[in-house]
Coordinates of C-alpha atoms (C1' of nucleotides) in Angstrom, one line a residue:
Chain O
X1 CA -10.9 0.2 -5.2
X2 CA -8.6 -0.5 -2.2
X3 CA -10.7 -1.7 0.7
X4 CA -7.8 -2.1 3.1
X5 CA -4.1 -2.1 3.0
X6 CA -3.2 -5.1 5.0
X7 CA 0.6 -5.5 5.0
X8 CA 1.6 -9.1 4.1
X9 CA 3.5 -9.4 7.4
X10 CA 2.5 -12.5 9.2
X11 CA 0.7 -11.6 12.4
X12 CA 1.4 -14.8 14.2
X13 CA 2.1 -17.6 11.7
X14 CA 3.6 -20.1 14.1
X15 CA 0.9 -21.3 16.5
X16 CA 2.1 -21.0 20.1
X17 CA 3.2 -24.2 21.8
X18 CA 0.5 -25.9 23.9
X19 CA 0.4 -24.2 27.2
X20 CA 1.4 -26.8 29.8
X21 CA 0.8 -30.5 30.0
X22 CA 2.5 -32.9 27.7
X23 CA 1.1 -35.3 25.2
X24 CA -1.5 -33.4 23.3
X25 CA -2.9 -36.2 21.3
X26 CA -4.1 -34.6 18.1
X27 CA -7.7 -34.8 18.9
X28 CA -10.1 -33.4 16.3
X29 CA -11.0 -29.9 16.9
X30 CA -12.9 -27.6 14.5
X31 CA -14.7 -29.5 11.9
X32 CA -16.5 -29.0 8.6
X33 CA -18.5 -25.8 8.7
X34 CA -19.8 -23.6 6.0
X35 CA -18.6 -20.0 5.8
X36 CA -15.2 -20.7 7.1
X37 CA -12.0 -19.7 5.3
X38 CA -10.4 -16.5 4.3
X39 CA -13.0 -14.2 2.9
X40 CA -12.6 -13.0 -0.7
X41 CA -11.5 -9.5 -1.4
X42 CA -9.1 -9.3 1.5
X43 CA -6.0 -9.3 -0.6
X44 CA -3.7 -6.5 -1.2
X45 CA -5.9 -5.0 -3.8
X46 CA -9.3 -6.0 -2.5
X47 CA -10.1 -7.9 -5.6
X48 CA -8.9 -11.0 -7.5
X49 CA -5.6 -10.9 -9.2
X50 CA -4.0 -12.7 -12.1
X51 CA -0.3 -13.3 -13.0
X52 CA 0.9 -11.2 -15.9
X53 CA 4.2 -11.2 -17.5
X54 CA 6.0 -7.8 -17.6
X55 CA 9.4 -6.7 -18.8
X56 CA 11.7 -6.7 -15.7
X57 CA 12.8 -3.1 -16.2
X58 CA 9.2 -1.9 -15.8
X59 CA 8.0 -4.0 -12.9
X60 CA 8.9 -1.4 -10.2
X61 CA 7.3 1.3 -12.2
X62 CA 4.2 -0.6 -12.9
X63 CA 3.9 -1.5 -9.2
X64 CA 4.0 2.2 -8.4
X65 CA 1.5 2.8 -11.1
X66 CA -0.9 0.2 -9.6
X67 CA -0.2 1.4 -6.1
X68 CA -1.2 4.9 -6.9
X69 CA -4.4 3.8 -8.5
X70 CA -3.4 3.8 -12.1
X71 CA -4.1 6.5 -14.5
X72 CA -4.5 9.9 -13.0
X73 CA -7.9 10.5 -14.4
X74 CA -9.2 13.4 -12.3
X75 CA -12.7 14.9 -12.4
X76 CA -13.3 17.8 -14.7
X77 CA -15.9 20.4 -13.8
X78 CA -17.2 23.4 -15.7
X79 CA -18.0 26.9 -14.7
X80 CA -21.2 26.9 -16.7
X81 CA -24.3 28.3 -15.1
X82 CA -26.1 25.7 -13.1
X83 CA -29.6 24.5 -13.5
X84 CA -31.2 27.2 -11.3
X85 CA -30.7 26.4 -7.6
X86 CA -27.6 26.2 -5.5
X87 CA -26.2 22.9 -6.8
X88 CA -24.1 20.1 -5.6
X89 CA -20.9 19.3 -7.3
X90 CA -22.5 16.9 -9.8
X91 CA -24.3 19.7 -11.6
X92 CA -20.9 20.9 -12.8
X93 CA -19.3 17.6 -13.5
X94 CA -18.2 17.2 -17.1
X95 CA -16.4 13.9 -16.8
X96 CA -12.9 13.0 -16.0
X97 CA -9.7 13.9 -17.6
X98 CA -6.2 12.5 -17.8
X99 CA -3.7 15.2 -18.6
X100 CA -1.4 13.1 -20.7
X101 CA -4.3 11.8 -22.8
X102 CA -5.6 15.3 -23.2
X103 CA -2.4 17.1 -23.9
X104 CA -0.3 14.5 -25.6
X105 CA -1.9 13.1 -28.7
X106 CA 1.3 11.8 -30.3
X107 CA 3.6 10.7 -27.5
X108 CA 6.5 9.8 -29.7
X109 CA 6.4 13.2 -31.4
X110 CA 5.7 15.4 -28.4
X111 CA 8.0 17.5 -26.3
X112 CA 7.9 20.5 -24.0
X113 CA 9.5 23.9 -24.2
X114 CA 9.9 26.3 -21.4
X115 CA 9.3 29.9 -22.5
X116 CA 11.6 32.8 -22.0
X117 CA 10.7 36.2 -23.2
X118 CA 7.3 37.8 -23.7
X119 CA 7.1 38.1 -27.5
X120 CA 4.0 36.0 -27.7
X121 CA 2.1 37.5 -24.7
X122 CA -1.0 38.2 -26.8
X123 CA -1.3 34.6 -27.6
X124 CA -1.5 33.8 -23.9
X125 CA 2.2 32.7 -23.8
X126 CA 4.0 34.1 -20.8
X127 CA 7.5 33.9 -19.5
X128 CA 8.3 30.5 -17.9
X129 CA 5.2 28.9 -19.3
X130 CA 5.6 25.4 -20.6
X131 CA 4.5 24.7 -24.2
X132 CA 3.3 21.4 -25.4
X133 CA 4.8 20.9 -28.9
X134 CA 3.8 18.3 -31.5
X135 CA 6.4 17.5 -34.1
X136 CA 3.9 15.5 -36.2
X137 CA 1.6 18.3 -37.0
X138 CA 2.2 20.2 -40.2
X139 CA 3.4 23.8 -39.6
X140 CA 0.8 25.6 -41.6
X141 CA 0.2 29.3 -42.0
X142 CA -1.2 30.8 -38.8
X143 CA 0.0 28.1 -36.5
X144 CA 2.2 28.9 -33.5
X145 CA 5.4 27.0 -33.9
X146 CA 8.8 26.4 -32.3
X147 CA 11.7 27.2 -34.6
X148 CA 15.4 27.0 -34.3
X149 CA 16.9 30.2 -35.7
X150 CA 20.6 31.0 -35.3
X151 CA 21.0 28.3 -32.8
X152 CA 18.2 29.6 -30.6
X153 CA 14.7 28.3 -30.1
X154 CA 11.9 30.8 -30.6
X155 CA 8.1 30.7 -30.4
X156 CA 6.3 32.6 -33.1
X157 CA 3.3 32.5 -35.3
X158 CA 4.1 31.2 -38.7
X159 CA 3.1 33.3 -41.7
X160 CA 3.3 32.5 -45.3
X161 CA 2.5 35.6 -47.4
X162 CA 3.2 36.0 -51.2
X163 CA 5.9 33.4 -51.1
X164 CA 7.6 34.9 -48.1
X165 CA 7.9 33.2 -44.8
X166 CA 7.7 35.3 -41.6
X167 CA 7.7 34.6 -37.9
X168 CA 5.2 36.9 -36.2
X169 CA 5.5 37.8 -32.6
X170 CA 2.3 38.7 -30.7
X171 CA 3.5 41.7 -28.8
X172 CA 3.6 45.2 -30.2
X173 CA 7.1 45.8 -28.9
X174 CA 8.5 43.1 -31.2
X175 CA 8.9 43.2 -35.0
X176 CA 8.2 40.4 -37.4
X177 CA 11.1 38.3 -38.5
X178 CA 11.4 37.8 -42.2
X179 CA 13.0 34.4 -42.9
X180 CA 15.2 35.1 -45.9
X181 CA 17.1 31.9 -46.0
X182 CA 14.7 29.0 -45.2
X183 CA 17.6 26.7 -44.8
X184 CA 18.8 28.5 -41.7
X185 CA 15.5 27.9 -39.9
X186 CA 14.3 24.6 -38.7
X187 CA 10.8 24.2 -37.5
X188 CA 10.7 21.9 -34.5
X189 CA 7.0 21.5 -34.1
X190 CA 3.6 23.1 -33.7
X191 CA 2.5 24.4 -30.3
X192 CA -0.7 22.8 -29.2
X193 CA -1.1 24.0 -25.6
X194 CA 0.3 26.4 -23.1
X195 CA 0.7 25.5 -19.4
X196 CA 0.8 28.6 -17.2
X197 CA 1.4 28.8 -13.5
X198 CA -0.8 31.3 -11.7
Chain B
X1 CA 13.5 -0.3 -25.5
X2 CA 11.2 -2.1 -28.0
X3 CA 13.3 -3.8 -30.6
X4 CA 10.5 -5.3 -32.6
X5 CA 6.8 -5.7 -32.1
X6 CA 6.3 -9.2 -33.1
X7 CA 2.7 -10.1 -32.6
X8 CA 2.2 -13.3 -30.7
X9 CA 0.2 -14.9 -33.6
X10 CA 1.7 -18.2 -34.6
X11 CA 3.2 -18.0 -38.0
X12 CA 2.9 -21.6 -38.7
X13 CA 2.9 -23.5 -35.5
X14 CA 1.8 -26.9 -36.9
X15 CA 4.5 -28.3 -39.1
X16 CA 3.1 -29.2 -42.5
X17 CA 2.4 -32.9 -43.1
X18 CA 5.2 -34.8 -44.7
X19 CA 5.0 -34.0 -48.4
X20 CA 4.4 -37.3 -50.1
X21 CA 5.7 -40.8 -49.5
X22 CA 4.8 -42.8 -46.4
X23 CA 6.9 -44.1 -43.6
X24 CA 9.3 -41.3 -42.8
X25 CA 11.4 -43.2 -40.4
X26 CA 12.5 -40.6 -37.9
X27 CA 16.0 -40.4 -39.1
X28 CA 18.3 -38.1 -37.2
X29 CA 18.5 -34.7 -38.7
X30 CA 20.0 -31.7 -37.0
X31 CA 22.0 -32.5 -34.0
X32 CA 23.7 -31.0 -31.1
X33 CA 25.2 -27.7 -32.0
X34 CA 26.1 -24.6 -30.1
X35 CA 24.4 -21.3 -30.7
X36 CA 21.2 -22.8 -31.8
X37 CA 17.9 -21.8 -30.2
X38 CA 15.8 -18.8 -30.0
X39 CA 17.9 -15.8 -29.3
X40 CA 17.4 -13.9 -26.1
X41 CA 15.7 -10.5 -26.3
X42 CA 13.4 -11.4 -29.2
X43 CA 10.3 -11.3 -27.1
X44 CA 7.5 -8.8 -27.2
X45 CA 9.5 -6.4 -25.1
X46 CA 13.1 -7.2 -26.2
X47 CA 14.1 -8.1 -22.7
X48 CA 13.4 -10.7 -20.1
X49 CA 10.0 -10.8 -18.4
X50 CA 8.7 -12.0 -15.1
X51 CA 5.2 -12.9 -14.0
X52 CA 3.6 -10.4 -11.6
X53 CA 0.2 -10.5 -10.0
X54 CA -2.1 -7.6 -10.7
X55 CA -5.7 -6.9 -9.8
X56 CA -7.8 -8.0 -12.8
X57 CA -9.5 -4.6 -13.1
X58 CA -6.2 -3.0 -13.9
X59 CA -4.6 -5.5 -16.2
X60 CA -5.8 -3.9 -19.5
X61 CA -4.8 -0.5 -18.3
X62 CA -1.4 -1.7 -17.2
X63 CA -0.8 -3.5 -20.5
X64 CA -1.6 -0.2 -22.3
X65 CA 0.7 1.6 -19.9
X66 CA 3.5 -0.8 -20.7
X67 CA 2.8 -0.8 -24.4
X68 CA 3.1 2.9 -24.5
X69 CA 6.4 2.8 -22.8
X70 CA 5.4 3.6 -19.3
X71 CA 5.3 7.0 -17.8
X72 CA 4.9 9.7 -20.4
X73 CA 8.1 11.5 -19.4
X74 CA 8.8 13.6 -22.4
X75 CA 11.8 15.9 -23.1
X76 CA 11.7 19.4 -21.9
X77 CA 13.7 22.1 -23.8
X78 CA 14.2 25.7 -23.1
X79 CA 14.2 28.7 -25.2
X80 CA 17.3 30.1 -23.5
X81 CA 20.1 31.6 -25.6
X82 CA 22.4 28.8 -26.7
X83 CA 26.1 28.6 -26.1
X84 CA 27.1 30.6 -29.1
X85 CA 27.0 28.6 -32.3
X86 CA 24.1 27.0 -34.1
X87 CA 23.4 24.2 -31.7
X88 CA 22.0 20.7 -31.7
X89 CA 19.0 19.9 -29.7
X90 CA 21.0 18.9 -26.6
X91 CA 22.0 22.5 -26.0
X92 CA 18.4 23.3 -25.1
X93 CA 17.6 20.1 -23.2
X94 CA 16.5 20.8 -19.6
X95 CA 15.5 17.3 -18.7
X96 CA 12.3 15.4 -19.0
X97 CA 8.9 16.0 -17.6
X98 CA 5.8 14.0 -16.8
X99 CA 2.7 16.2 -17.0
X100 CA 0.9 14.5 -14.2
X101 CA 3.9 14.8 -11.9
X102 CA 4.4 18.4 -12.8
X103 CA 0.8 19.6 -12.5
X104 CA -0.7 17.3 -10.0
X105 CA 1.1 17.4 -6.6
X106 CA -1.9 16.0 -4.6
X107 CA -3.7 13.6 -6.8
X108 CA -6.5 12.9 -4.3
X109 CA -7.1 16.6 -3.9
X110 CA -6.8 17.8 -7.4
X111 CA -9.5 18.4 -10.0
X112 CA -9.9 20.4 -13.2
X113 CA -12.3 23.1 -14.2
X114 CA -13.1 24.3 -17.6
X115 CA -13.4 28.1 -17.8
X116 CA -16.2 30.0 -19.3
X117 CA -16.1 33.8 -19.4
X118 CA -13.2 36.2 -19.6
X119 CA -13.3 37.8 -16.1
X120 CA -9.7 36.6 -15.4
X121 CA -8.2 37.4 -18.7
X122 CA -5.3 39.5 -17.2
X123 CA -4.3 36.5 -15.1
X124 CA -3.8 34.6 -18.3
X125 CA -7.1 32.7 -17.9
X126 CA -9.1 32.5 -21.1
X127 CA -12.4 31.1 -22.2
X128 CA -12.3 27.3 -22.4
X129 CA -9.0 27.0 -20.7
X130 CA -8.7 24.2 -18.2
X131 CA -7.6 25.0 -14.7
X132 CA -5.7 22.7 -12.4
X133 CA -7.2 23.1 -8.9
X134 CA -5.8 21.8 -5.7
X135 CA -8.2 21.5 -2.8
X136 CA -5.5 20.9 -0.3
X137 CA -3.9 24.3 -0.6
X138 CA -5.0 27.0 1.8
X139 CA -7.0 29.7 0.0
X140 CA -4.9 32.7 1.1
X141 CA -5.2 36.3 0.2
X142 CA -4.0 36.9 -3.3
X143 CA -4.5 33.3 -4.5
X144 CA -6.6 32.5 -7.5
X145 CA -9.4 30.3 -6.3
X146 CA -12.5 28.4 -7.5
X147 CA -15.6 29.3 -5.5
X148 CA -19.2 28.2 -5.6
X149 CA -21.4 31.2 -5.3
X150 CA -25.2 31.1 -5.9
X151 CA -24.9 27.6 -7.3
X152 CA -22.3 28.7 -9.8
X153 CA -18.6 28.1 -10.0
X154 CA -16.4 31.1 -10.5
X155 CA -12.7 31.8 -10.8
X156 CA -11.5 34.9 -9.0
X157 CA -8.6 36.2 -7.0
X158 CA -9.3 36.1 -3.3
X159 CA -8.8 39.2 -1.3
X160 CA -9.1 39.7 2.4
X161 CA -9.1 43.4 3.2
X162 CA -9.9 44.9 6.6
X163 CA -12.0 41.9 7.6
X164 CA -13.9 41.9 4.3
X165 CA -13.7 39.1 1.8
X166 CA -13.7 40.0 -1.9
X167 CA -13.5 38.1 -5.1
X168 CA -11.5 40.2 -7.6
X169 CA -11.8 39.7 -11.3
X170 CA -8.8 40.5 -13.5
X171 CA -10.6 42.3 -16.3
X172 CA -11.5 46.0 -16.2
X173 CA -15.0 45.3 -17.5
X174 CA -15.9 43.4 -14.3
X175 CA -16.5 44.6 -10.8
X176 CA -15.2 43.0 -7.6
X177 CA -17.6 40.9 -5.7
X178 CA -18.0 41.6 -2.1
X179 CA -18.8 38.5 -0.2
X180 CA -21.2 39.7 2.5
X181 CA -22.4 36.3 3.7
X182 CA -19.4 34.0 3.9
X183 CA -21.7 31.1 4.4
X184 CA -23.1 31.4 0.9
X185 CA -19.7 31.0 -0.6
X186 CA -17.7 27.8 -0.7
X187 CA -14.2 27.8 -1.8
X188 CA -13.5 24.6 -3.8
X189 CA -9.7 25.0 -4.1
X190 CA -6.7 27.0 -5.3
X191 CA -5.8 27.3 -8.9
X192 CA -2.3 26.2 -9.6
X193 CA -2.1 26.1 -13.3
X194 CA -3.9 27.1 -16.5
X195 CA -3.9 24.9 -19.6
X196 CA -4.6 27.0 -22.7
X197 CA -5.0 25.8 -26.2
X198 CA -3.4 27.9 -28.9
Chain R
dA1 C1' 27.0 -26.7 -55.2
dC2 C1' 22.8 -24.9 -53.9
dT3 C1' 18.2 -25.1 -51.9
dT4 C1' 14.9 -27.0 -48.9
dT5 C1' 13.4 -29.6 -45.1
dT6 C1' 13.5 -30.9 -40.4
dG7 C1' 14.5 -31.6 -35.6
dA8 C1' 17.4 -29.7 -31.8
dA9 C1' 18.1 -25.8 -29.0
dT10 C1' 16.4 -22.3 -26.3
dA11 C1' 13.8 -18.1 -24.9
dA12 C1' 9.1 -16.3 -24.2
dA13 C1' 4.5 -16.6 -22.4
dG14 C1' 0.9 -18.4 -20.0
dT15 C1' -1.0 -21.3 -16.4
dA16 C1' -1.2 -24.7 -12.7
dC17 C1' 0.4 -25.6 -8.3
dA18 C1' 2.3 -25.3 -3.8
dA19 C1' 3.0 -22.4 0.0
dT20 C1' 1.2 -18.7 2.7
dA21 C1' -2.1 -15.9 5.1
dT22 C1' -6.3 -15.2 7.3
dT23 C1' -10.7 -16.1 9.3
dC24 C1' -14.1 -19.0 11.4
dT25 C1' -15.9 -22.2 14.8
dA26 C1' -16.0 -26.6 17.4
dA27 C1' -13.6 -28.4 21.1
dT28 C1' -11.3 -27.7 25.2
dA29 C1' -10.0 -25.4 29.3
dT30 C1' -11.1 -22.2 33.1
Chain K
dA1 C1' -20.9 -19.6 31.1
dT2 C1' -17.0 -17.6 29.2
dA3 C1' -12.5 -17.5 27.3
dT4 C1' -8.9 -19.7 24.6
dT5 C1' -7.0 -22.7 21.2
dA6 C1' -6.3 -25.7 17.4
dG7 C1' -7.5 -27.0 13.2
dA8 C1' -10.5 -26.6 8.9
dA9 C1' -11.6 -23.7 5.1
dT10 C1' -10.4 -20.9 1.6
dA11 C1' -8.4 -16.8 -0.8
dT12 C1' -4.0 -14.9 -1.9
dT13 C1' 0.6 -14.9 -3.8
dG14 C1' 4.8 -16.3 -5.7
dT15 C1' 7.1 -19.3 -8.7
dA16 C1' 7.9 -23.8 -11.3
dC17 C1' 6.6 -26.0 -15.1
dT18 C1' 4.4 -26.7 -19.5
dT19 C1' 3.5 -25.1 -23.9
dT20 C1' 4.5 -22.1 -27.6
dA21 C1' 7.5 -19.5 -30.7
dT22 C1' 11.7 -18.9 -33.0
dT23 C1' 16.3 -19.6 -34.8
dC24 C1' 20.2 -22.6 -36.2
dA25 C1' 22.4 -25.8 -38.8
dA26 C1' 22.7 -30.8 -40.2
dA27 C1' 20.7 -33.8 -43.5
dA28 C1' 18.2 -34.6 -47.6
dG29 C1' 16.9 -33.4 -52.0
dT30 C1' 17.7 -31.1 -56.6

DNA sequence: ACTTTTGAATAAAGTACAATATTCTAATAT
DNA sequence: ATATTAGAATATTGTACTTTATTCAAAAGT
């Protein structure tokens, strides 16, 4: 929690020279007193800090990350029917969610694909949607997959039926594609989520 | 780039005691030679590091962040027709994308809502989808919004027509809701994206 | 000649320290 | 009595230094 954002610019670090008369013999002012001193929690972050070693290439990025409050874990509500009376927000709160955590289970094996065409409209996949694709999942029968076919990427539902492999669109205006030569098709990954703009 | 992930556990930090006979007079072994010493770039990160001060509450999180390679900016491909011949991945590469950046424009004003019901099915909003909602956008006519009505959250398209406010479902099996008393309805925010599991 | 041992060399990693910033109040001035 | 100022107190912050880890090759052993 950031209590205040005091910039580390010195307000007036060098004490002003004594007003007028000369020899200011350093007489004792101030004195021992409890409660003096800079109060805790007044730093940049409003809490204690510790030095940590980081790879130089990531320091800027990490500083950004910290400045923006770390993980973007935002609250998740639900539409479910509330307890019975007009309710405050808490009644709907399900918890909090970080999009990357939720959508990207295998970061090293995940990529995105922007959709063109409407051949999978019945699967809730629209033109310009972004698909979250996981390479590490096995492309089983019935999964929606991304395949490279004739040098083009396509989204289809994978069907294995009586030894034949087919790519099924989910739009009545399109016909299934029978994959005659499996070697000509490369499956890039399994679609796990669709991101659609309203 | 992580060259190797050497754990910082000492392999054998304390040199074994001299094998047998006593007084090993420290005779000079080794000696000055160029090229000796631990090679650079063999550390945990494969690059130089610097100590940086971080708030204690975020150190663990930041270490995770760094360990997972920082921002989850993953490649974005497109389905567009390729140049003409069976193409390598690069032909489809549009760039890279970070989900939080892409979906959350106003972190402080954004939250998620899990959908129940199918009243907005024609807008591509299905049961159990997660909606990205931005409180900071103005709920204009025609926008899909989240509203609290009778203590329940609902997703509907907002309509202002001849001074009347209506909440329009996008499913023929539901009827529009006329908002007679505006005070009883609170608009929580504008839906910007839908996240759908396939 | 080949293998093993051992200390030198040097980068990495963690921590202690010095310098800085900020606040409080007694002492001084008005 | 009230306002101002200087110094004490103490947290923060950056970095220097110590400790640890790792590799190289000379010396010793086989």
